Coordinates of C-alpha atoms in Angstrom, one line a residue:
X1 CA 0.0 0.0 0.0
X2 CA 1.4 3.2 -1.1
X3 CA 2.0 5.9 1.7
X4 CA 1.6 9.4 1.1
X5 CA 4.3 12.1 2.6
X6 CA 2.5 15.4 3.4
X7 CA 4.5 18.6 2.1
X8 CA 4.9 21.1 4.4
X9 CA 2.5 23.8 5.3
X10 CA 0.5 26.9 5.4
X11 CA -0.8 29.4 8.0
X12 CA -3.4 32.0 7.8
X13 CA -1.4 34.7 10.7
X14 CA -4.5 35.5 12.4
X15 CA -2.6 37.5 15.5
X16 CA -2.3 34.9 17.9
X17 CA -2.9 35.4 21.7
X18 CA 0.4 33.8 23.3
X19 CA -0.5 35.3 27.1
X20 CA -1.7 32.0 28.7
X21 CA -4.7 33.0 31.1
X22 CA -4.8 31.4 34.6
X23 CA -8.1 30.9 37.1
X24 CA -7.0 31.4 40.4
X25 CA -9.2 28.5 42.6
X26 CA -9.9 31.6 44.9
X27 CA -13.3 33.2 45.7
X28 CA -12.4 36.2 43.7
X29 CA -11.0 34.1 40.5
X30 CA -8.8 36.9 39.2
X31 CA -7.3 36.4 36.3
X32 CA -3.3 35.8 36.0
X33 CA -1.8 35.9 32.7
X34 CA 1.3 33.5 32.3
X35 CA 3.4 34.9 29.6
X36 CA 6.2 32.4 28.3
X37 CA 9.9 33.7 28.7
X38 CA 11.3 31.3 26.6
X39 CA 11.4 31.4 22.8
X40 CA 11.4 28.1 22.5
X41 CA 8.4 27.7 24.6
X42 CA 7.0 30.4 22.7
X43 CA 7.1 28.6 19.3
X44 CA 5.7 25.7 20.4
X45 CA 2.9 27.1 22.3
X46 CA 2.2 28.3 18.8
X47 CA 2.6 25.7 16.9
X48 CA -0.2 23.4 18.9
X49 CA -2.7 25.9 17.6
X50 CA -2.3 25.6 13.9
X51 CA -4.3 22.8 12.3
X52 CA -4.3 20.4 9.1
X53 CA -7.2 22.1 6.3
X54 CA -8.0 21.2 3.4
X55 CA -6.8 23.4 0.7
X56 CA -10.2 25.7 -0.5
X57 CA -11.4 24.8 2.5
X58 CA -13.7 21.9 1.8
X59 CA -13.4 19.0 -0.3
X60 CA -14.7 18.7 -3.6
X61 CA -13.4 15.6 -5.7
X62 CA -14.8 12.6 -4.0
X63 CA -13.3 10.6 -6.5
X64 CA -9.8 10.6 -4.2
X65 CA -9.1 11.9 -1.2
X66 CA -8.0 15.7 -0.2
X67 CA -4.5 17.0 0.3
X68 CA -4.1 18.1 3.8
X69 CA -2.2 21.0 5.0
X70 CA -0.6 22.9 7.4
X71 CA -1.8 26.0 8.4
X72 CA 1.0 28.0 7.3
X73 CA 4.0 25.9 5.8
X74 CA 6.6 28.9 6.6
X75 CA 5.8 29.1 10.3
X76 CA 5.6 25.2 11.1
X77 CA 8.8 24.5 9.1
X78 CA 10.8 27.6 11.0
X79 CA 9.4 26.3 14.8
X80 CA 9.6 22.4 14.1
X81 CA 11.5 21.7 11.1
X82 CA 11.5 19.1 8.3
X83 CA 8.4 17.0 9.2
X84 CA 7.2 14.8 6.4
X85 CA 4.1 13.3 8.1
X86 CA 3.0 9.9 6.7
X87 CA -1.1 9.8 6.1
X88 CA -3.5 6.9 6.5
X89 CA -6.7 7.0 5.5
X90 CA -9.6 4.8 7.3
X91 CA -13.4 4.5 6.6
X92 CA -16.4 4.6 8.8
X93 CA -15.6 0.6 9.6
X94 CA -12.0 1.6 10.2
X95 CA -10.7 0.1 7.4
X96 CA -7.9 1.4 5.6
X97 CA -8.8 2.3 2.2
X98 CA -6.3 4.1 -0.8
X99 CA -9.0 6.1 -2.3
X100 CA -12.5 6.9 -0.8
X101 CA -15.2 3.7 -0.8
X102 CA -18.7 5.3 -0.4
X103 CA -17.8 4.7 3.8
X104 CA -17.7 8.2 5.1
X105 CA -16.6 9.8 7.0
X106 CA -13.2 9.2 6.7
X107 CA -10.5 9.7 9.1
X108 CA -6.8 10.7 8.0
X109 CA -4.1 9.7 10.8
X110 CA -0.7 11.7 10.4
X111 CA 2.4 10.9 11.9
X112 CA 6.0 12.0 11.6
X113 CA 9.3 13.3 13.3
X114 CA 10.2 16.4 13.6
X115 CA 14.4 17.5 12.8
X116 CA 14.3 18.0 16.7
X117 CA 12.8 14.0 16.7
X118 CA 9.8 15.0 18.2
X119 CA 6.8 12.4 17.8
X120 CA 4.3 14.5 15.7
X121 CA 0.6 13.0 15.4
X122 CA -2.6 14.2 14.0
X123 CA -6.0 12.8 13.3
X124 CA -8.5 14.6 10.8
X125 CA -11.9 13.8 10.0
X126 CA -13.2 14.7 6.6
X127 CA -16.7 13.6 4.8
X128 CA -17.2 14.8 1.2
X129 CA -17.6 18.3 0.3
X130 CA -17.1 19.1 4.0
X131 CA -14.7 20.7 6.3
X132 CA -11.5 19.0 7.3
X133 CA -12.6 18.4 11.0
X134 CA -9.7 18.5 13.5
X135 CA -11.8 19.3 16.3
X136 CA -14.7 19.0 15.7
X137 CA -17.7 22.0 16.8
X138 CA -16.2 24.3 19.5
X139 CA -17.8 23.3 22.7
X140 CA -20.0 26.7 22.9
X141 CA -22.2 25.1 19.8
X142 CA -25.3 22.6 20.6
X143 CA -23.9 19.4 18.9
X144 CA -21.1 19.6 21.4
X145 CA -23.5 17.6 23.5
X146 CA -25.1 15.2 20.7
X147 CA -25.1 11.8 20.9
X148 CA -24.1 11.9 16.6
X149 CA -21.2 13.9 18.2
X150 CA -19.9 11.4 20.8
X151 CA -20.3 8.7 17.4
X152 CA -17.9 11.0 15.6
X153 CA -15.7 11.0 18.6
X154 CA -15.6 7.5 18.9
X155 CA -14.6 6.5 15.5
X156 CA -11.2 8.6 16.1
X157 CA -11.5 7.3 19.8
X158 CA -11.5 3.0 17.9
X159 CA -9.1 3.9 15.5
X160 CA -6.6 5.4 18.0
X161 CA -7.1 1.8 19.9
X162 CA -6.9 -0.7 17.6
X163 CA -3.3 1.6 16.0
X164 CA -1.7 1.4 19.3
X165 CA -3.1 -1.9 19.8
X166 CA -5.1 -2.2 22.9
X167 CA -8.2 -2.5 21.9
X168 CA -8.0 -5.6 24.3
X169 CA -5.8 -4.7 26.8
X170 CA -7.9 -3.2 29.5
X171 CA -10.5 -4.5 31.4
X172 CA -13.9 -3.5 31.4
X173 CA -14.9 0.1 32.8
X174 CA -17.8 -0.8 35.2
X175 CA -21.1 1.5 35.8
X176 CA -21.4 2.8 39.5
X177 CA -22.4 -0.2 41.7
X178 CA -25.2 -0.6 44.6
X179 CA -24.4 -0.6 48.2
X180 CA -25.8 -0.8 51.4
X181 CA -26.1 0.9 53.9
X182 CA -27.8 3.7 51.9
X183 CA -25.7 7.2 52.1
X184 CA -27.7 10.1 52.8
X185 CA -29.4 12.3 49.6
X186 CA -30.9 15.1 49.4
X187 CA -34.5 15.8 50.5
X188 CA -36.9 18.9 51.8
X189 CA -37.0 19.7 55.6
X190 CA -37.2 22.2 58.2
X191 CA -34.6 24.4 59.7
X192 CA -34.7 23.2 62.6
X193 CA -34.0 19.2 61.0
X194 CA -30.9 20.6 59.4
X195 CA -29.5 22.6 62.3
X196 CA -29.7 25.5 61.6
X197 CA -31.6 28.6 63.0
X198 CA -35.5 29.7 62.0
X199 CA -34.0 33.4 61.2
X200 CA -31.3 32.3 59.1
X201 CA -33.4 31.6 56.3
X202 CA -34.2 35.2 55.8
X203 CA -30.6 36.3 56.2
X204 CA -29.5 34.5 53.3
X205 CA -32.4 35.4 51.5
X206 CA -32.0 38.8 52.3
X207 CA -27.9 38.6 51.2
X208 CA -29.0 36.8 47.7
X209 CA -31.7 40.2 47.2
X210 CA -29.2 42.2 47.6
X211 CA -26.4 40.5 45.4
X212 CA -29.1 40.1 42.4
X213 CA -30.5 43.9 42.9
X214 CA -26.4 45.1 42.7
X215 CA -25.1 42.5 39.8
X216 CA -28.4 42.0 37.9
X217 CA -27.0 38.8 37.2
X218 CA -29.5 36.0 37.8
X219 CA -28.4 33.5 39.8
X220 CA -29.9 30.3 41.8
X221 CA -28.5 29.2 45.3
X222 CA -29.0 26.3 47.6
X223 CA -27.9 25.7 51.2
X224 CA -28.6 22.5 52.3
X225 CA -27.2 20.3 55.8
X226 CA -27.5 16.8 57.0
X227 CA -28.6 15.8 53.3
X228 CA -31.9 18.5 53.7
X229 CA -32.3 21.3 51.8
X230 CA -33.4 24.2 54.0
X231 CA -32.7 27.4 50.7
X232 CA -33.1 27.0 47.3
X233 CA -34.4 30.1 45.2
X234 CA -34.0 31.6 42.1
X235 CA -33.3 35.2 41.9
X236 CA -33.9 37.4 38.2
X237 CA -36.0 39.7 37.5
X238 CA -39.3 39.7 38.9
X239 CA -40.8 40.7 35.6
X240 CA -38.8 40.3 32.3
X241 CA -36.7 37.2 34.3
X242 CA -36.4 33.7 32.8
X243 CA -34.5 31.9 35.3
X244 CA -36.1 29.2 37.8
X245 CA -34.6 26.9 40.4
X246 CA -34.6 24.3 37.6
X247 CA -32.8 26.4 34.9
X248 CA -29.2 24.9 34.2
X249 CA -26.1 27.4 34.6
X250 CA -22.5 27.4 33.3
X251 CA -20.7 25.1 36.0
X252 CA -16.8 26.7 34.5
X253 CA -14.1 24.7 36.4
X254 CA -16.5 23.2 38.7
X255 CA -16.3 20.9 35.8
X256 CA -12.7 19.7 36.5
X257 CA -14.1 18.2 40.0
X258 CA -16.7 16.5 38.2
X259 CA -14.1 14.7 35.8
X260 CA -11.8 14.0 38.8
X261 CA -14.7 12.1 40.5
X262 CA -15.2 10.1 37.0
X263 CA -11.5 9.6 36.9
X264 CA -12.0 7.9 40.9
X265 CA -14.1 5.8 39.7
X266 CA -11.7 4.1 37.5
X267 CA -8.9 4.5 40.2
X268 CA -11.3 2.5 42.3
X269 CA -11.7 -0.1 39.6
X270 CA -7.9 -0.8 39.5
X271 CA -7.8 0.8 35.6
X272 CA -5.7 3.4 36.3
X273 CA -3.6 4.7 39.5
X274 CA -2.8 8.1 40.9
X275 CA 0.7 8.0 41.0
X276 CA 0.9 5.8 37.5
X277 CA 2.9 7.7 35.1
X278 CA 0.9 9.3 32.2
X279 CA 3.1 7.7 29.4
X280 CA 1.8 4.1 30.7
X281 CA -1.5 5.0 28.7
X282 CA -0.7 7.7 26.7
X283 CA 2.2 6.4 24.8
X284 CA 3.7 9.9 23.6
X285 CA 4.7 11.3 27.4
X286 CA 8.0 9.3 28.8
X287 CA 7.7 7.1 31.7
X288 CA 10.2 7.7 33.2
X289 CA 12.9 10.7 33.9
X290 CA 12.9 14.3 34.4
X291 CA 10.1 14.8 31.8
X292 CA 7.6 12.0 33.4
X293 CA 5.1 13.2 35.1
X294 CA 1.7 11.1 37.0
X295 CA -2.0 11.4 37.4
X296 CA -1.4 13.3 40.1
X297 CA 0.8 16.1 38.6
X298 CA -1.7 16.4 35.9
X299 CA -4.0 16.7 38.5
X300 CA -2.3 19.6 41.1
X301 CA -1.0 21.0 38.0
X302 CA 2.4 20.4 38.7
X303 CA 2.8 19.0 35.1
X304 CA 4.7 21.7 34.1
X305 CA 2.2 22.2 31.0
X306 CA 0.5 25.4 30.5
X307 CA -1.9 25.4 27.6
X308 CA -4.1 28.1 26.7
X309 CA -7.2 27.9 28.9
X310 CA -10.3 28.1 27.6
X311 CA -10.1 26.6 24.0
X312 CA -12.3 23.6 24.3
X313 CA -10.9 21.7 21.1
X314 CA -9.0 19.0 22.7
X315 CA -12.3 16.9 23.9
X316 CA -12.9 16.3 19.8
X317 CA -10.0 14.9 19.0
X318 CA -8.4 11.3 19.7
X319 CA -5.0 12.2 19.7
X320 CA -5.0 15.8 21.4
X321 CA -2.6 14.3 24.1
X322 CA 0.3 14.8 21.8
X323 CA -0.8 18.1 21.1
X324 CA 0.2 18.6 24.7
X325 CA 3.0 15.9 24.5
X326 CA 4.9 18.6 21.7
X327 CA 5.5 20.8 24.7
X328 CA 7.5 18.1 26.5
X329 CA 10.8 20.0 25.9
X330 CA 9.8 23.5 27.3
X331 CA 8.6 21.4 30.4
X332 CA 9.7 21.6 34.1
X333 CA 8.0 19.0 36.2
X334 CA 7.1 19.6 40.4
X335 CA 8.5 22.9 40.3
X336 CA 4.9 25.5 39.5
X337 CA 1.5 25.2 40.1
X338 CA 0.5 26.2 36.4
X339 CA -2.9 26.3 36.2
X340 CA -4.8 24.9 33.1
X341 CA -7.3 23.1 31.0
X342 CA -4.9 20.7 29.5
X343 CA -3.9 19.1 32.4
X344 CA -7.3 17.9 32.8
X345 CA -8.2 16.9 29.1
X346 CA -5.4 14.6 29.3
X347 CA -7.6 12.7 31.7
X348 CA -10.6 12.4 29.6
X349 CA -8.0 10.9 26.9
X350 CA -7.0 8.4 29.3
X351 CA -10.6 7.5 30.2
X352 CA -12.0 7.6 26.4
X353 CA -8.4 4.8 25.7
X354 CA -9.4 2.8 28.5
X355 CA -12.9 2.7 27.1
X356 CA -13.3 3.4 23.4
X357 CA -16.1 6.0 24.6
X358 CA -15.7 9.6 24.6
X359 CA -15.2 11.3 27.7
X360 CA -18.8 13.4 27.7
X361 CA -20.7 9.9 27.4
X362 CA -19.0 8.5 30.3
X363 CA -19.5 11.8 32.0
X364 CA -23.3 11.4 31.1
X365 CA -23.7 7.1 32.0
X366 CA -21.2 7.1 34.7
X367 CA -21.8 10.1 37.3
X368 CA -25.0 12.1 35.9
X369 CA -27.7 9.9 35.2
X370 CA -27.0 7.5 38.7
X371 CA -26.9 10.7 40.7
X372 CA -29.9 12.2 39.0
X373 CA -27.7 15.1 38.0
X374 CA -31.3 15.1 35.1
X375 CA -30.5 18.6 33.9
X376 CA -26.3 18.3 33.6
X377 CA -24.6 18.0 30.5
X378 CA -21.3 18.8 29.5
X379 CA -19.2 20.1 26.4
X380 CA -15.7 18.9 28.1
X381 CA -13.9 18.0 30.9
X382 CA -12.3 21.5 32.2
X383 CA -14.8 24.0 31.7
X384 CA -17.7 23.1 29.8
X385 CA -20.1 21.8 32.4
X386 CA -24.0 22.7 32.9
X387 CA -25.8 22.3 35.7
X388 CA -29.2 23.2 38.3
X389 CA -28.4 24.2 41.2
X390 CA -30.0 21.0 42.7
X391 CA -27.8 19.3 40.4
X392 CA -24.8 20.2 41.4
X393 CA -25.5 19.8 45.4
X394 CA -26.2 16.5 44.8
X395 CA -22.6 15.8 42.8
X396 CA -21.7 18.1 46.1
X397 CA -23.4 15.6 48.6
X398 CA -21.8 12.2 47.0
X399 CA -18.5 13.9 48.1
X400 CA -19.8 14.6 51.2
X401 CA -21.0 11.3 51.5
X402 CA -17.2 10.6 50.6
X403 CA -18.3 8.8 47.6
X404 CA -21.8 7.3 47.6
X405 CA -24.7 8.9 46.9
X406 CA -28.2 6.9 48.1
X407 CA -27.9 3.2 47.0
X408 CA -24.8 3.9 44.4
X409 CA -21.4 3.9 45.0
X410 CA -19.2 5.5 42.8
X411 CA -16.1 5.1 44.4
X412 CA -14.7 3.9 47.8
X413 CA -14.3 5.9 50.9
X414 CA -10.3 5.3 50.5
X415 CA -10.4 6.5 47.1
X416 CA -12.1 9.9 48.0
X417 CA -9.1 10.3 50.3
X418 CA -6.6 10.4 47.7
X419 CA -9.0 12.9 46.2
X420 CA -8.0 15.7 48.6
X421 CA -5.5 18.4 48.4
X422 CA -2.4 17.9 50.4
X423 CA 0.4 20.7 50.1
X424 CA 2.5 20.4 46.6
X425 CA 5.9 20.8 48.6
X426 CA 4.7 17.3 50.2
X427 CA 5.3 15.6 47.1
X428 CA 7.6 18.4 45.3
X429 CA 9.8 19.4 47.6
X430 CA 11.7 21.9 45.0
X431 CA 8.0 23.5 44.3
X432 CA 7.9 27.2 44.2
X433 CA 4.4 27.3 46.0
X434 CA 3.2 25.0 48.8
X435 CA -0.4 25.4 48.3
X436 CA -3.1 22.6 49.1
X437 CA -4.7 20.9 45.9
X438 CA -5.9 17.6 45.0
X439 CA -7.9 15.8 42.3
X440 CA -10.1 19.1 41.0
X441 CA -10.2 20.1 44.9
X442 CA -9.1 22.9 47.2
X443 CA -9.8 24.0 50.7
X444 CA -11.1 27.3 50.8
X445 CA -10.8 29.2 54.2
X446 CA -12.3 32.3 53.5
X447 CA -12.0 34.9 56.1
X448 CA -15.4 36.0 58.1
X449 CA -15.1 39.6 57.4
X450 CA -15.5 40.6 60.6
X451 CA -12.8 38.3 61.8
X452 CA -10.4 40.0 64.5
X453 CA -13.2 42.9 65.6
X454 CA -16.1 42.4 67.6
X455 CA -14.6 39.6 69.7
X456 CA -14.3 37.9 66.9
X457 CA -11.1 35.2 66.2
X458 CA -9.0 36.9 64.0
X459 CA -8.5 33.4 62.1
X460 CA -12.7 32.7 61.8
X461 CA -13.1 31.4 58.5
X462 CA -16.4 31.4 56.6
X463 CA -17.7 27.3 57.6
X464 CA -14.8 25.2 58.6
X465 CA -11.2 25.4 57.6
X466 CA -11.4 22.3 56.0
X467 CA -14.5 23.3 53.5
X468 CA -13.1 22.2 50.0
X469 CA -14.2 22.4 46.3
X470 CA -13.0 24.1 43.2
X471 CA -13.8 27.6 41.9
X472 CA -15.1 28.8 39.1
X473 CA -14.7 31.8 36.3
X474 CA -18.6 32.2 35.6
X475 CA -19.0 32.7 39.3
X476 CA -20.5 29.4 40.2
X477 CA -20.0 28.0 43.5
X478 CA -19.5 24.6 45.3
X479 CA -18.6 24.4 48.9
X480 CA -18.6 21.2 50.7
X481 CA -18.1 21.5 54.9
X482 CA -17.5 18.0 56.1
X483 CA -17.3 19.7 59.6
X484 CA -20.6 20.8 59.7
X485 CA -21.8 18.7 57.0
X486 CA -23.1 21.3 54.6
X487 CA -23.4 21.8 51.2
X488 CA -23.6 25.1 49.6
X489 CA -24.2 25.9 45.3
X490 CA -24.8 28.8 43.6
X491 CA -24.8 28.7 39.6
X492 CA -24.5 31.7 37.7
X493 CA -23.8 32.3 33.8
X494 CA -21.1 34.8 34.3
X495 CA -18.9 37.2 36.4
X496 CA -17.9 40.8 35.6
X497 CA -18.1 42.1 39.0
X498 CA -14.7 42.0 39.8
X499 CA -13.8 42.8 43.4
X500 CA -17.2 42.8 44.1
X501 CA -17.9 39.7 43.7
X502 CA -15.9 38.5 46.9
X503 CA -18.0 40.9 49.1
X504 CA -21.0 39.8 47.5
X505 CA -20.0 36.1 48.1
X506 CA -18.8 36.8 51.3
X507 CA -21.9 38.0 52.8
X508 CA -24.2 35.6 51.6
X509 CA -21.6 32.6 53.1
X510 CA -21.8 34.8 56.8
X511 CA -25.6 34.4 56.6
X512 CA -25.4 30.4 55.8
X513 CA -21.9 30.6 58.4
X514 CA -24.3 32.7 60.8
X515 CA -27.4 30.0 60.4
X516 CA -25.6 26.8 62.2
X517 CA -26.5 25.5 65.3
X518 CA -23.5 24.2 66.6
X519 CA -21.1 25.2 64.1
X520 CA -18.0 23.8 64.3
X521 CA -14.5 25.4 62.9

C-alpha cells in the first residue's frame, strides 16, 4: 500500500494570543496571565494551535481523497522543522482504504518526526464536500452535547485503539455499583431538621436580594445540611426574568471536579492509579525521567504544562494528548503550580483509551444519570459543564457522602481520600508554592469579614477550615463542609463584578456561616 508524505504547510497569521490566562481556585477568581519567557516555549505554544485544512477549504473531488495541509507551511517549518508526516486513510468501519469507498466519513491519521525528533501525530476527520474536522464543533455550539457527536468521537477514539493496539488490553470500565447501607441524599426539611436557626433563612435570603438587585446577574442558590435542603431560590428579575430553580447554569471549572470524581471511579476499579505515570496509557509522554510526570501532577497541575485555557478543542480529537506531548521539551516537572485546562483533558483521553467512549458519554452514564444530575450536561472536561443548582449539590453531597450517593457507590471511601488536596511541597519538595490541591479540589478558608473585631477570632473562616471544592470563572460556586456537613451551590452564567464579587459572596456565606446550630471550625 502506497504511503503518502504530506508537504509542508500553510498558516493563515490571524494574530495569535500567546498570554496564557490562569483561574485562580480563589473566591475572587482573578485572572493571571502567564506569559512564556522562553522562545522556545513560545514557538511551540504556537505551533499546537495551527491545524491540518484542506486546501479551499472543503473537499470537492470525492473521487480521491484531499490533500491536507498545514496551516501555514513557513511558520511550522521555522518552529519544528523538516516534518514529512505519513497519512493513513480509514473508513467509517476503520478500514484502511487508498481512495474513498462510499464509507464516510473518513479519518486521516498523520504521523511523523520532527528534525528535533519530536513524535508529531494528528488525526482529521473529513466527509465529502465538507470541512477537514480537527476538532470537531467548539464546545459553545449545541452538537457539542449530541449523541451523533460522541459517534464521531468514537470513531477517532476506535481507530486510535486498535493503531496502538489495545483495543484488548484493558479491562472492562464498570457502571457505579449498589451498596448498602444507603448514604444520605438530598430531600426537603425544616430548619430546625438541618440545624440550623428559624432566622437564618431570611438572612441568606435577604444577602442573595441584595447580590441580584447590585449584579443583575440572575443566579440560583441552595444551602442544604445533614442531606436536607433548608434554601433553594432563584433570583432574576421579577418581571422580564427567565431563570427558575430548575434552569441549568455554566458550571466553568466546577467541571474539572466532576471529571476528577469520574477519573476515581476508575482508580477505584484498579484501571488506572494516581501515582501511574501518564506515558503508561498515553504512549507519547515518557515514563520515566525528568520529563515524566503522573496522574497526580496532571491533576495539582504540577505538570509543568501550561496550555491556553479556555479553547475547548481537545475533547474532539483522539490524539490531542500529543498536542500537549509537543510541549514536553519547554517542560519543568514539580517545580509551578500552572494552572490549566490541559492538564485535565489529558484525563478524559485516558478514560476515552481505556474505554473506546468519549469522555462526555462516560460523564453522562457514569456520574449524571445515577446521581440524578437530570438537567447536567457537559461540552468537556475542564470548563464546559452545565448544571441546576440541585444538580450540582447532589454531585456536592456524594462527596460529602465521601463517595456514595443513596444506594450507588461511585467510588470507595479510600479513594475519596486520595482525592483531597495535600500541600505540593509534600510531594515536590523543589516546588515554588506550597499550596493545598488535589484531584479538582481545594480547601477554601475564607475569612469571616468581621474576623479579628467584635470579639471575633481573628482566624474565623467562613464554615470550617477544611470546606473544600473548586472555583469557578462564571461565578458558580461549590462548597462542601464536612465539619458541619453542609453543602452550599450557587450557579451563575457569568462574572464581571470584579472585586465585588468577593464581598458579595462573602456575605451571603456569613448568613449560611451565621445560620448553624452548633457550628463547628
Amino acid at each position: 500500500m502506497p504511503l503518502l508524505r504530506q508537504p509542508p504547510a500553510l498558516l493563515r497569521m490571524s494574530g495569535l494570543l500567546l498570554a496564557l490566562v490562569m483561574l485562580t481556585a480563589t473566591s475572587g477568581l482573578r485572572a493571571k496571565e502567564y506569559v512564556p519567557e522562553d522562545a522556545r516555549e513560545k514557538d511551540l505554544l504556537e505551533f499546537i494551535t495551527f491545524e491540518l485544512e484542506i486546501p479551499g477549504g472543503t473537499w470537492k473531488d470525492s473521487s480521491r481523497f484531499p490533500q491536507l495541509v498545514w496551516q501555514s507551511p513557513d511558520r511550522v517549518l521555522s518552529i519544528i522543522g523538516q516534518c514529512p508526516l505519513v497519512i493513513r486513510w480509514f473508513d467509517k468501519d476503520l478500514n484502511e482504504v487508498t481512495k474513498p469507498n462510499g464509507k464516510p466519513p473518513y479519518v486521516a491519521y498523520l504521523d511523523g518526526r520532527s528534525e528535533h525528533r519530536q513524535r508529531i501525530r494528528r488525526m482529521v476527520t473529513v466527509s465529502p464536500g465538507g470541512k477537514a474536522l480537527t476538532a470537531f464543533p467548539h464546545p459553545s455550539h449545541a452538537d457539542a452535547y449530541d449523541e451523533a457527536q460522541w459517534l464521531q468521537d468514537e470513531q477517532q477514539i476506535a481507530l486510535k485503539r486498535k493503531l496502538l493496539g489495545v483495543e484488548h488490553r484493558f479491562p472492562k470500565f464498570n457502571a457505579p455499583r449498589k451498596s448498602e447501607p444507603s448514604a444520605p441524599v438530598l430531600r426537603d426539611g425544616t430548619p430546625a431538621e438541618a440545624g440550623f436557626k428559624p432566622q437564618s433563612i431570611t438572612a441568606i435570603r435577604a444577602a442573595c436580594r441584595e447580590w441580584y438587585d447590585s449584579s443583575k446577574e440572575p443566579f440560583v442558590a441552595l444551602v442544604a445540611s445533614h442531606g436536607i435542603i433548608v434554601f433553594h431560590e432563584a433570583f432574576d428579575d421579577p418581571a422580564t426574568g427567565t431563570t427558575t430553580i430548575d434552569t441549568p447554569k455554566h458550571m466553568a471549572s466546577i467541571t474539572k471536579t466532576m471529571s476528577a470524581a469520574l477519573f476515581a471511579e476508575f482508580m477505584d476499579q484498579g484501571l488506572v492509579n494516581l501515582d501511574d505515570p501518564v506515558g503508561k496509557l498515553l504512549p507519547d509522554f515518557p515514563v520515566e525521567g525528568p520529563k515524566a510526570f503522573t496522574w497526580r501532577a496532571t491533576f495539582m497541575h504540577t505538570a509543568g504544562l501550561h496550555m491556553k485555557a479556555g479553547s475547548g478543542r481537545e475533547v474532539h480529537n483522539a490524539w490531542s494528548d500529543n498536542w500537549a506531548a509537543n510541549l514536553l521539551p519547554c517542560v519543568v516537572v514539580g517545580r509551578e503550580h500552572k494552572y490549566n485546562n490541559m492538564d485535565t483533558e489529558l484525563t478524559g483521553k485516558a478514560m476515552e483509551l481505556i474505554t473506546g467512549q468519549s469522555v462526555l458519554r462516560l460523564l453522562k452514564e457514569n456520574l449524571f444519570i445515577p446521581m440524578g444530575m437530570t438537567r447536567s450536561r457537559a461540552s468537556d472536561v475542564c470548563h464546559g459543564g452545565e448544571c441546576t443548582a440541585l444538580d450540582v449539590a447532589k454531585f456536592g453531597q456524594m462527596l460529602l457522602n465521601q463517595g456514595a450517593y443513596g444506594d450507588t457507590r461511585f467510588f470507595s471511601e479510600e479513594t475519596f481520600q486520595k482525592m483531597l488536596p495535600v500541600h505540593l511541597k509534600s510531594r515536590w519538595p523543589d516546588a515554588k508554592f506550597d499550596i493545598p490541591w488535589g484531584m479538582g479540589l481545594t480547601y477554601f478558608n475564607e475569612r469571616d469579614p468581621r474576623a479579628g473585631t467584635e470579639g471575633i477570632p481573628a482566624g474565623k473562616t467562613l464554615l470550617s477550615r477544611k470546606t473544600f471544592c473548586h472555583g469557578a470563572a462564571s461565578g458558580a460556586v461549590l462548597r462542601v463542609d464536612p465539619e458541619n456537613e453542609v453543602v452550599v451551590t450557587l450557579v451563575r452564567e457569568k462574572n464581571q463584578e470584579g472585586d465585588a464579587y468577593k464581598a458579595r459572596l462573602a456575605k451571603f456565606l456569613l448568613a449560611v456561616d451565621e445560620g448553624l446550630v452548633d457550628r463547628k471550625p
